[in-house]
């Protein structure tokens, strides 16, 4: 059963953001407990299309790199629940079936516990020269092996 009181508090906090914010907010328990209007616009859906579904129902079976959404999401979800905030590129499925790209941040809710708050920025229409790959690379720069002498 979703924690509606804390979910409403999280959403009211985040809905206080300026109307032109690029952040979509989703409150997750075992199923989606709430979302803001920006997240609905990102997916071209209504709250009724989103609330009560599992997160994976909003995702394609495979992510852009070929990884199973279920496996990738499970790792991120458990890490966030353990208190390790997560940032990662993600693909969603619009209500019309097309794909939407986003940069997702997962962290536990303000009250802690089982609730996870997902905030995301839509990347479907990225500025020229920017891609999910460049965002991920800037977040995790490649390491270099020491030079041999």
mmCIF file of C-alpha atoms in Angstrom:
data_model
loop_
_atom_site.group_PDB
_atom_site.id
_atom_site.type_symbol
_atom_site.label_atom_id
_atom_site.label_comp_id
_atom_site.label_asym_id
_atom_site.label_seq_id
_atom_site.Cartn_x
_atom_site.Cartn_y
_atom_site.Cartn_z
ATOM 1 C CA UNK A 1 0.000 0.000 0.000
ATOM 2 C CA UNK A 2 1.542 3.388 -0.974
ATOM 3 C CA UNK A 3 2.406 5.828 1.785
ATOM 4 C CA UNK A 4 0.089 8.597 0.550
ATOM 5 C CA UNK A 5 0.791 11.073 3.357
ATOM 6 C CA UNK A 6 4.563 11.168 2.861
ATOM 7 C CA UNK A 7 4.159 10.925 -0.931
ATOM 8 C CA UNK A 8 1.883 13.950 -0.915
ATOM 9 C CA UNK A 9 4.409 15.843 1.218
ATOM 10 C CA UNK A 10 7.258 15.022 -1.169
ATOM 11 C CA UNK A 11 5.235 16.033 -4.205
ATOM 12 C CA UNK A 12 3.991 19.255 -2.638
ATOM 13 C CA UNK A 13 7.615 20.132 -1.807
ATOM 14 C CA UNK A 14 8.775 19.414 -5.344
ATOM 15 C CA UNK A 15 5.728 20.961 -7.020
ATOM 16 C CA UNK A 16 6.772 24.228 -5.383
ATOM 17 C CA UNK A 17 9.531 24.341 -8.013
ATOM 18 C CA UNK A 18 9.061 26.969 -10.750
ATOM 19 C CA UNK A 19 6.598 25.904 -13.447
ATOM 20 C CA UNK A 20 9.353 25.855 -16.094
ATOM 21 C CA UNK A 21 11.461 23.340 -14.140
ATOM 22 C CA UNK A 22 12.866 20.453 -16.146
ATOM 23 C CA UNK A 23 12.581 18.037 -13.213
ATOM 24 C CA UNK A 24 10.002 15.317 -13.294
ATOM 25 C CA UNK A 25 9.322 13.836 -9.858
ATOM 26 C CA UNK A 26 8.112 10.323 -9.102
ATOM 27 C CA UNK A 27 7.544 8.837 -5.630
ATOM 28 C CA UNK A 28 8.095 5.081 -5.524
ATOM 29 C CA UNK A 29 7.221 2.427 -2.991
ATOM 30 C CA UNK A 30 6.552 -1.002 -4.465
ATOM 31 C CA UNK A 31 4.456 0.856 -7.038
ATOM 32 C CA UNK A 32 4.389 4.494 -8.102
ATOM 33 C CA UNK A 33 2.689 6.456 -5.320
ATOM 34 C CA UNK A 34 2.671 9.852 -7.042
ATOM 35 C CA UNK A 35 4.171 12.024 -9.748
ATOM 36 C CA UNK A 36 4.256 15.690 -10.641
ATOM 37 C CA UNK A 37 2.897 17.297 -13.789
ATOM 38 C CA UNK A 38 6.379 17.613 -15.345
ATOM 39 C CA UNK A 39 6.956 13.857 -15.159
ATOM 40 C CA UNK A 40 3.561 13.287 -16.800
ATOM 41 C CA UNK A 41 4.558 15.652 -19.639
ATOM 42 C CA UNK A 42 7.875 13.803 -20.067
ATOM 43 C CA UNK A 43 5.938 10.617 -20.826
ATOM 44 C CA UNK A 44 2.899 12.181 -22.478
ATOM 45 C CA UNK A 45 0.670 10.505 -19.885
ATOM 46 C CA UNK A 46 -1.821 11.492 -17.206
ATOM 47 C CA UNK A 47 -1.287 10.734 -13.505
ATOM 48 C CA UNK A 48 -3.973 8.043 -13.817
ATOM 49 C CA UNK A 49 -1.769 6.324 -16.457
ATOM 50 C CA UNK A 50 1.228 6.311 -14.076
ATOM 51 C CA UNK A 51 0.151 6.062 -10.416
ATOM 52 C CA UNK A 52 -0.295 2.485 -9.211
ATOM 53 C CA UNK A 53 2.031 0.961 -11.832
ATOM 54 C CA UNK A 54 5.464 -0.446 -11.165
ATOM 55 C CA UNK A 55 8.395 1.608 -12.424
ATOM 56 C CA UNK A 56 9.272 -1.057 -14.991
ATOM 57 C CA UNK A 57 5.821 -0.784 -16.585
ATOM 58 C CA UNK A 58 6.974 2.663 -17.776
ATOM 59 C CA UNK A 59 10.155 1.274 -19.361
ATOM 60 C CA UNK A 60 11.072 -0.698 -22.473
ATOM 61 C CA UNK A 61 12.375 -4.233 -21.933
ATOM 62 C CA UNK A 62 15.901 -3.159 -22.951
ATOM 63 C CA UNK A 63 17.816 0.049 -22.304
ATOM 64 C CA UNK A 64 19.781 1.898 -25.017
ATOM 65 C CA UNK A 65 22.955 -0.120 -24.340
ATOM 66 C CA UNK A 66 21.118 -3.456 -24.652
ATOM 67 C CA UNK A 67 20.926 -4.144 -20.905
ATOM 68 C CA UNK A 68 17.692 -5.548 -19.499
ATOM 69 C CA UNK A 69 15.752 -2.738 -17.813
ATOM 70 C CA UNK A 70 14.741 -5.077 -14.989
ATOM 71 C CA UNK A 71 18.331 -6.017 -14.076
ATOM 72 C CA UNK A 72 19.655 -2.471 -14.334
ATOM 73 C CA UNK A 73 16.719 -1.029 -12.362
ATOM 74 C CA UNK A 74 17.005 -3.636 -9.589
ATOM 75 C CA UNK A 75 20.643 -2.687 -8.926
ATOM 76 C CA UNK A 76 19.868 1.054 -8.901
ATOM 77 C CA UNK A 77 16.766 0.619 -6.724
ATOM 78 C CA UNK A 78 18.615 -1.418 -4.056
ATOM 79 C CA UNK A 79 21.544 0.998 -4.003
ATOM 80 C CA UNK A 80 19.204 3.973 -3.529
ATOM 81 C CA UNK A 81 17.281 2.150 -0.786
ATOM 82 C CA UNK A 82 20.632 1.476 0.935
ATOM 83 C CA UNK A 83 21.274 5.232 1.053
ATOM 84 C CA UNK A 84 23.533 5.545 -2.019
ATOM 85 C CA UNK A 85 22.074 8.241 -4.295
ATOM 86 C CA UNK A 86 22.124 7.244 -7.976
ATOM 87 C CA UNK A 87 22.476 9.301 -11.210
ATOM 88 C CA UNK A 88 22.085 7.519 -14.540
ATOM 89 C CA UNK A 89 20.661 7.874 -18.071
ATOM 90 C CA UNK A 90 17.416 5.927 -18.557
ATOM 91 C CA UNK A 91 14.858 5.199 -21.231
ATOM 92 C CA UNK A 92 11.141 5.365 -20.521
ATOM 93 C CA UNK A 93 8.219 4.463 -22.721
ATOM 94 C CA UNK A 94 5.804 7.264 -23.674
ATOM 95 C CA UNK A 95 2.112 6.427 -23.426
ATOM 96 C CA UNK A 96 2.079 6.295 -27.248
ATOM 97 C CA UNK A 97 4.789 3.584 -27.140
ATOM 98 C CA UNK A 98 7.721 5.714 -28.339
ATOM 99 C CA UNK A 99 10.847 6.078 -26.216
ATOM 100 C CA UNK A 100 11.707 8.963 -23.941
ATOM 101 C CA UNK A 101 15.216 9.532 -22.638
ATOM 102 C CA UNK A 102 15.960 10.946 -19.217
ATOM 103 C CA UNK A 103 18.726 11.587 -16.735
ATOM 104 C CA UNK A 104 17.480 10.078 -13.470
ATOM 105 C CA UNK A 105 18.403 10.758 -9.853
ATOM 106 C CA UNK A 106 17.242 8.222 -7.248
ATOM 107 C CA UNK A 107 17.452 8.759 -3.499
ATOM 108 C CA UNK A 108 15.483 7.811 -0.411
ATOM 109 C CA UNK A 109 12.580 10.105 0.467
ATOM 110 C CA UNK A 110 12.912 12.856 3.072
ATOM 111 C CA UNK A 111 11.329 10.602 5.707
ATOM 112 C CA UNK A 112 13.685 7.728 4.833
ATOM 113 C CA UNK A 113 12.196 4.273 5.063
ATOM 114 C CA UNK A 114 11.035 2.377 1.990
ATOM 115 C CA UNK A 115 10.114 5.354 -0.152
ATOM 116 C CA UNK A 116 12.419 6.306 -3.026
ATOM 117 C CA UNK A 117 12.132 9.613 -4.871
ATOM 118 C CA UNK A 118 13.087 9.705 -8.520
ATOM 119 C CA UNK A 119 13.808 13.095 -10.065
ATOM 120 C CA UNK A 120 14.584 13.293 -13.718
ATOM 121 C CA UNK A 121 15.438 15.635 -16.513
ATOM 122 C CA UNK A 122 14.151 14.877 -19.975
ATOM 123 C CA UNK A 123 16.894 14.198 -22.501
ATOM 124 C CA UNK A 124 14.706 13.254 -25.466
ATOM 125 C CA UNK A 125 15.643 16.476 -27.227
ATOM 126 C CA UNK A 126 19.245 17.080 -26.218
ATOM 127 C CA UNK A 127 21.159 20.165 -27.301
ATOM 128 C CA UNK A 128 23.443 19.553 -30.276
ATOM 129 C CA UNK A 129 26.710 17.873 -29.286
ATOM 130 C CA UNK A 130 25.293 16.385 -26.109
ATOM 131 C CA UNK A 131 24.304 12.744 -25.804
ATOM 132 C CA UNK A 132 23.603 10.229 -23.058
ATOM 133 C CA UNK A 133 27.071 8.819 -23.704
ATOM 134 C CA UNK A 134 28.794 12.205 -23.154
ATOM 135 C CA UNK A 135 26.771 12.774 -19.978
ATOM 136 C CA UNK A 136 27.739 9.356 -18.598
ATOM 137 C CA UNK A 137 31.390 9.871 -19.634
ATOM 138 C CA UNK A 138 31.553 13.251 -17.887
ATOM 139 C CA UNK A 139 30.122 11.689 -14.745
ATOM 140 C CA UNK A 140 32.585 8.777 -14.776
ATOM 141 C CA UNK A 141 35.772 9.863 -16.553
ATOM 142 C CA UNK A 142 37.922 7.034 -17.883
ATOM 143 C CA UNK A 143 40.814 5.959 -15.710
ATOM 144 C CA UNK A 144 44.240 5.660 -17.222
ATOM 145 C CA UNK A 145 46.789 3.000 -16.507
ATOM 146 C CA UNK A 146 50.151 4.285 -15.291
ATOM 147 C CA UNK A 147 52.759 4.613 -18.028
ATOM 148 C CA UNK A 148 55.506 2.014 -18.101
ATOM 149 C CA UNK A 149 59.091 3.140 -18.181
#
